[in-house]
PDB file of C-alpha atoms in Angstrom:
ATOM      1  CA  UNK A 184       0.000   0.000   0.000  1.00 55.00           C
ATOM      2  CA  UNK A 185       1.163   2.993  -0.849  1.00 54.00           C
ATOM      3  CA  UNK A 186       0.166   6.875  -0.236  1.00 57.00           C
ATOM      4  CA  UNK A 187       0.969   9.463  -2.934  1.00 62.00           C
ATOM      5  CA  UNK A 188       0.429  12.824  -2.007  1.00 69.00           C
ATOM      6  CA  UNK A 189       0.596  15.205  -4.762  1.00 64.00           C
ATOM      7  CA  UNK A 190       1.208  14.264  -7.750  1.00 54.00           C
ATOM      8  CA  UNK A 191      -3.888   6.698  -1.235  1.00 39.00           C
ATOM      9  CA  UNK A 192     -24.558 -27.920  22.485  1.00 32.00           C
ATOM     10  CA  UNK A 193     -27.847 -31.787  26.834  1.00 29.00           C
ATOM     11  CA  UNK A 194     -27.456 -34.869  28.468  1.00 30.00           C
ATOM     12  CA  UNK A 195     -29.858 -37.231  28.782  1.00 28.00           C
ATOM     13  CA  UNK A 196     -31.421 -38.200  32.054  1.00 26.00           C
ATOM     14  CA  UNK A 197     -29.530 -41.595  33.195  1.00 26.00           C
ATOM     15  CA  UNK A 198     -29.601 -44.040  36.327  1.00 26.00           C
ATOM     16  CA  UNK A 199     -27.253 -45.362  38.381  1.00 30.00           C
ATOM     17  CA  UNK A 200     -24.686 -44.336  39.793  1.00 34.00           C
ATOM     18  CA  UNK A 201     -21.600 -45.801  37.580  1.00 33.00           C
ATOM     19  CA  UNK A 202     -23.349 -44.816  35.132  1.00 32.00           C
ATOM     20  CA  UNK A 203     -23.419 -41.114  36.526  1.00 33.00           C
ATOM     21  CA  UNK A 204     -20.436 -41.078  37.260  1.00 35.00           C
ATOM     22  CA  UNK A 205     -19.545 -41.925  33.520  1.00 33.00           C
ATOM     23  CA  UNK A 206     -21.312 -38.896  32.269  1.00 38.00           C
ATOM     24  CA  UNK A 207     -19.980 -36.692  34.255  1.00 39.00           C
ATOM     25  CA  UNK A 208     -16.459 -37.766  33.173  1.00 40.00           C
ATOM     26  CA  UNK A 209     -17.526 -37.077  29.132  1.00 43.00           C
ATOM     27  CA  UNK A 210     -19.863 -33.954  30.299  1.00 45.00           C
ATOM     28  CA  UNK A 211     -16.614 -32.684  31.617  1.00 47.00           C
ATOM     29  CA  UNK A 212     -14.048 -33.439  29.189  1.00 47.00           C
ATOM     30  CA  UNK A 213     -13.070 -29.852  27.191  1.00 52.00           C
ATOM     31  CA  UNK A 214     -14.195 -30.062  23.667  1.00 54.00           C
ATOM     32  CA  UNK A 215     -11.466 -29.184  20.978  1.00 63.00           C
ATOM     33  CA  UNK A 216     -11.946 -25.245  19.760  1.00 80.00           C
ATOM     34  CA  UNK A 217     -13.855 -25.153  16.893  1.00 91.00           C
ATOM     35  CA  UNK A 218     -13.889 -23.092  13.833  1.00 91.00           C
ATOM     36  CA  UNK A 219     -15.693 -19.641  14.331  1.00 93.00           C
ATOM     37  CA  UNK A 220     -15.643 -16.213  16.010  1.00 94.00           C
ATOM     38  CA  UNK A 221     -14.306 -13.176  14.800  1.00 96.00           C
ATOM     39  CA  UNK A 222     -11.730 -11.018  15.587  1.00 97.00           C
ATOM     40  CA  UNK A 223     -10.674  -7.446  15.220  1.00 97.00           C
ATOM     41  CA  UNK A 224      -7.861  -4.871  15.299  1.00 96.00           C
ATOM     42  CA  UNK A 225      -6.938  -1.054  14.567  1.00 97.00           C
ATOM     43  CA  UNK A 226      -3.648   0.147  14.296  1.00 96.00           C
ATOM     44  CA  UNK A 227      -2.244   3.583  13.207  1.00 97.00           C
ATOM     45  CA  UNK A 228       1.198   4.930  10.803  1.00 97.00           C
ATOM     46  CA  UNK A 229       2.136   8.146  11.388  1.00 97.00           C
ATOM     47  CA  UNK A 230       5.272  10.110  12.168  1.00 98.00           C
ATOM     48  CA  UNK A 231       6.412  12.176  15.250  1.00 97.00           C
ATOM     49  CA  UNK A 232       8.589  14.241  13.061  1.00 97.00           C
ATOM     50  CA  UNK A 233       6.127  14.757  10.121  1.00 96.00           C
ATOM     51  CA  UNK A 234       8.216  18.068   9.091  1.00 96.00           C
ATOM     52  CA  UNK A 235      10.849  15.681   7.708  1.00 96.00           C
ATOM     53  CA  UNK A 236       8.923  14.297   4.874  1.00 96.00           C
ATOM     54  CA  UNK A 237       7.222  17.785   4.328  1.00 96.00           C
ATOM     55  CA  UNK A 238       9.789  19.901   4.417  1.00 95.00           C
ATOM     56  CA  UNK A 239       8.581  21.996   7.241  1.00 95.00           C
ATOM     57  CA  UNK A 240      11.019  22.069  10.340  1.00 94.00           C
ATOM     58  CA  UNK A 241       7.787  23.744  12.020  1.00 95.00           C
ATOM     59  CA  UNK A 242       5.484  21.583  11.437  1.00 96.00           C
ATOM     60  CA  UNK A 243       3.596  20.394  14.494  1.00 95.00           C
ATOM     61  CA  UNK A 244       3.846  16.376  15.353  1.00 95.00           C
ATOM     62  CA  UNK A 245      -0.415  16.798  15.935  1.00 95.00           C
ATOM     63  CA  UNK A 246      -0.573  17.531  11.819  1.00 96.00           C
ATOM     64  CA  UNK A 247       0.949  14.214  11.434  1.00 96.00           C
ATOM     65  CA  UNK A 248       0.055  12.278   8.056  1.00 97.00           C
ATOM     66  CA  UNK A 249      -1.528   9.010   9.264  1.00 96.00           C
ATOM     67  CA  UNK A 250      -3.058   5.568   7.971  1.00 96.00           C
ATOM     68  CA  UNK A 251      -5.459   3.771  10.102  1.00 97.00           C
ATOM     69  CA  UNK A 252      -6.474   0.177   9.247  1.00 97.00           C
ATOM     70  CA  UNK A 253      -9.337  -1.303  11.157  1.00 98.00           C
ATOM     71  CA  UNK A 254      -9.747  -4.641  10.463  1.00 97.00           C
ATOM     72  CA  UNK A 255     -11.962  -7.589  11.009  1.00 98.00           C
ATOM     73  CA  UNK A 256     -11.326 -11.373  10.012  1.00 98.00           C
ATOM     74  CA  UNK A 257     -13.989 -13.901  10.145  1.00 97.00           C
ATOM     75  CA  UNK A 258     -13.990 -16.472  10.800  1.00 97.00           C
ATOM     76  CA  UNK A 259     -10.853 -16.013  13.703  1.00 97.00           C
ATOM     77  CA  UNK A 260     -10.343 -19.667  14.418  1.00 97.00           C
ATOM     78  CA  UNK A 261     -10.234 -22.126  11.139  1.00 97.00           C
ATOM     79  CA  UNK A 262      -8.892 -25.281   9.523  1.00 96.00           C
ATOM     80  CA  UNK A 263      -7.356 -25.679   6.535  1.00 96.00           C
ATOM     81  CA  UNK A 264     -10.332 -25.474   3.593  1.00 96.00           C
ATOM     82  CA  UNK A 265     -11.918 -22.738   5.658  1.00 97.00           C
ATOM     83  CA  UNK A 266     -13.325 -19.863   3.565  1.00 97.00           C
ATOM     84  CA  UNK A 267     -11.572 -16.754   5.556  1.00 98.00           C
ATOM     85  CA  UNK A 268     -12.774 -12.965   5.133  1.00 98.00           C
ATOM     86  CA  UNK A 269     -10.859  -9.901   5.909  1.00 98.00           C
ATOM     87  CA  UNK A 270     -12.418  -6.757   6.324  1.00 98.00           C
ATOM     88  CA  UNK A 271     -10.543  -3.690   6.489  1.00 97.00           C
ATOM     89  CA  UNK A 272     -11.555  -0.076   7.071  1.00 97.00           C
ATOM     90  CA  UNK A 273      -8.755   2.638   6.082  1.00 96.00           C
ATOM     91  CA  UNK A 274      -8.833   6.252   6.802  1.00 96.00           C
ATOM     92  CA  UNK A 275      -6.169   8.586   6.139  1.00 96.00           C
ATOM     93  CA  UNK A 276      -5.006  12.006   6.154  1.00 96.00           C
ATOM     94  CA  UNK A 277      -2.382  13.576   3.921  1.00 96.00           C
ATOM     95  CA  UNK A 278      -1.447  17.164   4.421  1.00 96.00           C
ATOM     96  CA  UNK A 279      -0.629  18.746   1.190  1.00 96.00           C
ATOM     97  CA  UNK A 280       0.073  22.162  -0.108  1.00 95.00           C
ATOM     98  CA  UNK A 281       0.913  23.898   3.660  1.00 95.00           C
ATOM     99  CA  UNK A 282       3.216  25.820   5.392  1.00 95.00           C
ATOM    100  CA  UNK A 283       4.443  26.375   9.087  1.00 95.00           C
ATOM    101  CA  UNK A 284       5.515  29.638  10.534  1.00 93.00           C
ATOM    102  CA  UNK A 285       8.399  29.593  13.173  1.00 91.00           C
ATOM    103  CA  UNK A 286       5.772  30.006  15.772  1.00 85.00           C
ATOM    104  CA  UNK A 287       3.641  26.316  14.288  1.00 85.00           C
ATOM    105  CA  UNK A 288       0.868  28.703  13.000  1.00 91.00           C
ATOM    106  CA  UNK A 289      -0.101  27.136   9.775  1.00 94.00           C
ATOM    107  CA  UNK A 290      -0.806  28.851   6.180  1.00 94.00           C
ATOM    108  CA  UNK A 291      -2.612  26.571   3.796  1.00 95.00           C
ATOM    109  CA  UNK A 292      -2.268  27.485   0.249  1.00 94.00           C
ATOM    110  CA  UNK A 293      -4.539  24.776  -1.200  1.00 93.00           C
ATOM    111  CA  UNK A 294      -4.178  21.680  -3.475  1.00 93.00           C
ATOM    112  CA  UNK A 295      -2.625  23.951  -6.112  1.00 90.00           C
ATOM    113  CA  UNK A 296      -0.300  26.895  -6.898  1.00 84.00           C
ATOM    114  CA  UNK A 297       1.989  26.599  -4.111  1.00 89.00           C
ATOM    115  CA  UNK A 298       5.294  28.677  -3.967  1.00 90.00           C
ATOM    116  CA  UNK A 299       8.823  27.815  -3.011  1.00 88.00           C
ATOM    117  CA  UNK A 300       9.447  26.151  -0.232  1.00 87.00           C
ATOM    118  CA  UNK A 301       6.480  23.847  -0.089  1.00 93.00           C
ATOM    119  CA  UNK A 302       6.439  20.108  -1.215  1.00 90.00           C
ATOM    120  CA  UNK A 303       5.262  19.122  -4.390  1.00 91.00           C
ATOM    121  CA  UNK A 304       5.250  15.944  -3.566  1.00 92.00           C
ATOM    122  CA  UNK A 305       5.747  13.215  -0.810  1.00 94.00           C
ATOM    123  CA  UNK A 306       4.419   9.866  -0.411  1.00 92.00           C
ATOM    124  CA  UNK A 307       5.212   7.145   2.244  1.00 90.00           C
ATOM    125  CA  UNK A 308       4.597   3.074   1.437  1.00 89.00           C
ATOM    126  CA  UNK A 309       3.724   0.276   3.942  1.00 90.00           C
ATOM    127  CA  UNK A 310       5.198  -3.512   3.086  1.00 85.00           C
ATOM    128  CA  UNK A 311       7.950  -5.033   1.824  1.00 72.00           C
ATOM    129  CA  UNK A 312       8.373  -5.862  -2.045  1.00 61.00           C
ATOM    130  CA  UNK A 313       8.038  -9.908  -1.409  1.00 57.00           C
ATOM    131  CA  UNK A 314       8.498 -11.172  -5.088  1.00 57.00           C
ATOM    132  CA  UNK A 315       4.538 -11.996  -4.892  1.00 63.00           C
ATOM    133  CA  UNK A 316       2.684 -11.192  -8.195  1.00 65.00           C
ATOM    134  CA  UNK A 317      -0.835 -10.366  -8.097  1.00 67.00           C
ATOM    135  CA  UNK A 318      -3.008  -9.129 -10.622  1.00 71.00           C
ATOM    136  CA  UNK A 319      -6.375  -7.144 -10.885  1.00 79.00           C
ATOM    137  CA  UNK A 320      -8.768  -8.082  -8.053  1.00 87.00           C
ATOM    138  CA  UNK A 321      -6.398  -9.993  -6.710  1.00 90.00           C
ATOM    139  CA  UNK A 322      -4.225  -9.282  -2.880  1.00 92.00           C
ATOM    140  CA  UNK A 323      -2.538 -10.848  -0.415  1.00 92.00           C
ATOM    141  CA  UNK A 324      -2.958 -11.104   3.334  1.00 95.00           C
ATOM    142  CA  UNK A 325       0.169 -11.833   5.846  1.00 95.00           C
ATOM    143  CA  UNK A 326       0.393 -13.771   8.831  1.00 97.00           C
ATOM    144  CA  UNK A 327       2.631 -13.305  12.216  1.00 96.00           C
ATOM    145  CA  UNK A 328       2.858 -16.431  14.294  1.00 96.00           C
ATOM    146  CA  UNK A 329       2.369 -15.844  17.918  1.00 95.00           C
ATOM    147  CA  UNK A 330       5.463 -15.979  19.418  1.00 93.00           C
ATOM    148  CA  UNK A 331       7.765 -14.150  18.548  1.00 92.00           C
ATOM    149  CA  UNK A 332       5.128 -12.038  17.924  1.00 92.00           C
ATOM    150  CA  UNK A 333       2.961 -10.767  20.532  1.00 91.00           C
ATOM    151  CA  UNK A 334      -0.580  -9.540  21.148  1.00 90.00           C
ATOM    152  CA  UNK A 335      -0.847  -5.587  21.113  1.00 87.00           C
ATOM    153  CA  UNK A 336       2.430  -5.025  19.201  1.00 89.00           C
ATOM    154  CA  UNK A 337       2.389  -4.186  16.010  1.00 94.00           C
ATOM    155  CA  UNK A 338       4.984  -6.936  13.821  1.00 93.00           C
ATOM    156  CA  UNK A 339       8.439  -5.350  12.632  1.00 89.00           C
ATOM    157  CA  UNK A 340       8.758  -9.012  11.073  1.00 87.00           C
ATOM    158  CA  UNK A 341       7.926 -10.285   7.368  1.00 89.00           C
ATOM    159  CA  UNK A 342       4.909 -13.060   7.911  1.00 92.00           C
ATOM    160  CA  UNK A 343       3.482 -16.000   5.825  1.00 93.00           C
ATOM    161  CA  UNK A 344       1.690 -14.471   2.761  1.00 93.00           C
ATOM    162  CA  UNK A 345      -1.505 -16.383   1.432  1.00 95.00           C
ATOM    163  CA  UNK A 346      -2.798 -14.723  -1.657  1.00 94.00           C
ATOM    164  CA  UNK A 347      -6.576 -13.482  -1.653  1.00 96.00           C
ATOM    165  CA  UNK A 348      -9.344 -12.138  -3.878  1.00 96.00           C
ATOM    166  CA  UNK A 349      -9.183  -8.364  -3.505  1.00 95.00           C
ATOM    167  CA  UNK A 350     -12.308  -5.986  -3.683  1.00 95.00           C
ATOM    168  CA  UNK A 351     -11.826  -2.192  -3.231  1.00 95.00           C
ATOM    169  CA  UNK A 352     -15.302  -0.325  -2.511  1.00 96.00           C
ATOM    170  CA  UNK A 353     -16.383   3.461  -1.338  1.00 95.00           C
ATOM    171  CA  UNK A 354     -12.908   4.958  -2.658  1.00 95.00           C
ATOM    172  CA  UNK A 355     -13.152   8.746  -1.700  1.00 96.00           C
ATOM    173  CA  UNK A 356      -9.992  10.834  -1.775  1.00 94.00           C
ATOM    174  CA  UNK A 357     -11.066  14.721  -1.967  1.00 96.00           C
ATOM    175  CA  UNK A 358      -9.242  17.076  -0.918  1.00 95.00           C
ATOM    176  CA  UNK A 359     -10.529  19.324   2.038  1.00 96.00           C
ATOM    177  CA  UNK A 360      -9.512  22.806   2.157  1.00 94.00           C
ATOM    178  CA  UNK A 361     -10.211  23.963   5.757  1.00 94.00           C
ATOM    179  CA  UNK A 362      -8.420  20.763   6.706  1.00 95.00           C
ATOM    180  CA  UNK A 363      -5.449  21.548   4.177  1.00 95.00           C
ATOM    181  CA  UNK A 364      -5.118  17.634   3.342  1.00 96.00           C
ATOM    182  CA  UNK A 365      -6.354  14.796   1.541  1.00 96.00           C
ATOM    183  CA  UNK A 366      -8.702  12.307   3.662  1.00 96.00           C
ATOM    184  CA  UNK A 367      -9.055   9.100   2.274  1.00 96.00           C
ATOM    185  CA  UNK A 368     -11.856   6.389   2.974  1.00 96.00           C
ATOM    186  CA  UNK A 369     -12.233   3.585   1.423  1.00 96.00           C
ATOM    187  CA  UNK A 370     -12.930  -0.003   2.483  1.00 97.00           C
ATOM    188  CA  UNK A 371     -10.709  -3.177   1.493  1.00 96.00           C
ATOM    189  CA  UNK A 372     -12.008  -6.828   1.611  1.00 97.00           C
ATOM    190  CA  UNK A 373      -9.791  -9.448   1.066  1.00 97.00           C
ATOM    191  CA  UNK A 374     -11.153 -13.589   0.674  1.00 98.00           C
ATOM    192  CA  UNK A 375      -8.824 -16.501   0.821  1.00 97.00           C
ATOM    193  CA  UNK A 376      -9.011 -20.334   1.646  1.00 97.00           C
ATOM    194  CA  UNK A 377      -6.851 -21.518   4.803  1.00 97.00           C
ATOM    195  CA  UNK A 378      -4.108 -23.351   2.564  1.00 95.00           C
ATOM    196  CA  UNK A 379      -3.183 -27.078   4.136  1.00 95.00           C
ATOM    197  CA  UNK A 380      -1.264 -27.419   7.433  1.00 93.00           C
ATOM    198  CA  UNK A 381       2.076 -28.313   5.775  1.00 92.00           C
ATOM    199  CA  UNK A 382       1.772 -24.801   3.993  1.00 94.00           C
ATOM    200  CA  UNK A 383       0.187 -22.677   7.374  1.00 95.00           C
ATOM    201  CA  UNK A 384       1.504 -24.666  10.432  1.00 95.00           C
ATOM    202  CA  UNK A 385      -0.714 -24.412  12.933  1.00 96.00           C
ATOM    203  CA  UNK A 386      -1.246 -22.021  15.715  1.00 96.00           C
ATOM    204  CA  UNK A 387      -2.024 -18.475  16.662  1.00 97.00           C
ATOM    205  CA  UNK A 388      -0.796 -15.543  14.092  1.00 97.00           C
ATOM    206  CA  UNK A 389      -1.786 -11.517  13.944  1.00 97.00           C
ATOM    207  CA  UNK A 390      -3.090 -10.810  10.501  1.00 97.00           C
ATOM    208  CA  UNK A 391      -2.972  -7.613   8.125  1.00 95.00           C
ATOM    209  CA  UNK A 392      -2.564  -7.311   4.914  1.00 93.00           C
ATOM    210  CA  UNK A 393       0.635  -5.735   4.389  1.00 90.00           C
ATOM    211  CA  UNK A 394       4.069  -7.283   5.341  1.00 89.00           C
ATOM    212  CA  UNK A 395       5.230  -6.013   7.419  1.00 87.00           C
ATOM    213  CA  UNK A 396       2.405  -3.343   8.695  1.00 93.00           C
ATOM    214  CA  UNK A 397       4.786  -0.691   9.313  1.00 93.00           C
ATOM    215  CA  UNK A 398       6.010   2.409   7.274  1.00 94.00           C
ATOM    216  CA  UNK A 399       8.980   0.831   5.021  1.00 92.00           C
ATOM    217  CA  UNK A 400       9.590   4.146   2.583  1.00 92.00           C
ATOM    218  CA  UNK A 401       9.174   7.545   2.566  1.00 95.00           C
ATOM    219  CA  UNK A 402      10.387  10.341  -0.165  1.00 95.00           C
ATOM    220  CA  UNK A 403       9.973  14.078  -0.995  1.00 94.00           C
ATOM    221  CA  UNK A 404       9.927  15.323  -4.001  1.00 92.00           C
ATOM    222  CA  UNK A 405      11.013  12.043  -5.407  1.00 92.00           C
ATOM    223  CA  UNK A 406      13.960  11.676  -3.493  1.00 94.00           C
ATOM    224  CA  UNK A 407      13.894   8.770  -0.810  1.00 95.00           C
ATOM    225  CA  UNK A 408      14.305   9.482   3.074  1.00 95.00           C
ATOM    226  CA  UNK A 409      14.898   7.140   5.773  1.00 96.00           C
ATOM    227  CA  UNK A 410      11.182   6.627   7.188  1.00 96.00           C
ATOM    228  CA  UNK A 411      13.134   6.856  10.704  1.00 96.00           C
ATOM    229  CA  UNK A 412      14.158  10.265  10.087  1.00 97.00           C
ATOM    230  CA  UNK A 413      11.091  11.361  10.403  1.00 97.00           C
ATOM    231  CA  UNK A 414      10.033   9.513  13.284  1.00 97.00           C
ATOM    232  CA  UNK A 415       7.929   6.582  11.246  1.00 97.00           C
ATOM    233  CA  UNK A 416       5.892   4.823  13.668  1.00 96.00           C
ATOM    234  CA  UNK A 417       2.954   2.135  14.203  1.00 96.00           C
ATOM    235  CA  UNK A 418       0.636   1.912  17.266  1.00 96.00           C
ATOM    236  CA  UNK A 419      -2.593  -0.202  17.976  1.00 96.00           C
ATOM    237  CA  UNK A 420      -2.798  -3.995  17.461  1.00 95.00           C
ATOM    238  CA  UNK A 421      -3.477  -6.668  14.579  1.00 97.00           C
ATOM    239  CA  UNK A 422      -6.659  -9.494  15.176  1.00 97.00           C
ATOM    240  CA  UNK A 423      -5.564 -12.053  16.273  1.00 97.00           C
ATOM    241  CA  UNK A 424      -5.888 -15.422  13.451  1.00 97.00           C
ATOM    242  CA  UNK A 425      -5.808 -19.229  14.966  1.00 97.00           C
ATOM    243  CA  UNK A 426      -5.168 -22.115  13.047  1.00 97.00           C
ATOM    244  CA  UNK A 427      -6.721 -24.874  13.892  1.00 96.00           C
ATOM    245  CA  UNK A 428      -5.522 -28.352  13.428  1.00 91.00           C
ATOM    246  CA  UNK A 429      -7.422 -31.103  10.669  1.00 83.00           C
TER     247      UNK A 429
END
């Protein structure tokens, strides 16, 4: 993914008591997990140094750029064969055409005609380049395995990609003047089949769709800066995926 800016279950009654004694043994056995449930996740990219990849030494860390990906997987526990759907809700906002006084006071000078000093152009990606080929209406998903990964982090790790059919609906990308920024909405769903267990071992993974989910690139004006120099970051937390066993 990539943002552009400028140029994103009863038991029967028995009798007896062995034969009590028998249910209660089966009544009280735990029953394997079964496939089902759903689970869900937000996290957020942004930068604490945002004047980096604008240009802007001034610019306040609270006019950040962000992406935030809420997402929802259903079902969260399956076996392999299991038809899997990932639903994800992204909102972003891309300052564009702005300036910063020494004092942080902000002059917006629109989505066109800007003078010197102002980007033309900046754009930050999210994912590694993997060698997977995909085509139109077609995406991939990722998959973290629980450890090393944990809950409530966000993975700085490449995962196991499974390839998916890829829908893209409700694309809006205007840009708002009294905000000085694009904001972007649209809404991503993403279907695969759980591949066998000698492909996806199993066990418990966090899920997204990019890999890793973290801010890999960033440029200005087409020419590349570290994403750390600008103080890349990613908060929140990924649903959590189990695979089940056959």
């Amino acid at each position: 993914m990539l943002s552009k800016v400028g140029g994103a279950k009863g038991a029967a009654a028995i009798c007896g008591l062995g034969a009590a004694a028998t249910a209660a043994t089966v009544l009280l056995w735990p029953s394997g997990p079964k496939v089902g449930g759903r689970a869900n996740g937000t996290y957020v990219l942004s930068f604490t140094k945002p004047g980096v990849l604008l240009g802007q030494p001034n610019m306040p860390a609270a006019d950040t750029p962000f992406m935030r990906f809420q997402i929802t997987v259903s079902p969260a526990r399956a076996r392999p064969g299991t038809h899997v759907t990932v639903v994800t809700r992204f909102n972003a906002k891309s300052p564009f055409g702005v300036a910063y006084s020494a004092g942080g006071q902000r002059r917006c000078y629109g989505e066109k005609n800007h003078p010197a000093g102002v980007a033309k152009s900046y754009n930050f990606g999210v994912g590694q380049d993997d060698g997977t080929k995909v085509g139109k209406n077609q995406g991939t998903a990722a998959l973290f395995p629980i450890p090393p990964n944990l809950p409530g982090t966000v993975p700085t790790t490449i995962g196991r990609v499974i390839e998916t059919a890829h829908q893209v609906s409700g694309n809006h990308q205007p840009y708002v003047q009294s905000e000085c920024a694009y904001l972007s909405t649209f809404v991503l769903t993403d279907t695969f089949t759980l591949p066998p267990s000698r492909v996806v071992k199993p066990g418990k993974y966090l899920l997204a769709l990019s890999n890793s989910p973290r801010i890999t690139r960033t440029s200005r004006n087409n020419v590349d800066l570290p994403p750390a120099s600008a103080g890349a970051t990613a908060t929140g937390t990924l649903p959590v995926f189990t695979v089940l066993k056959n």
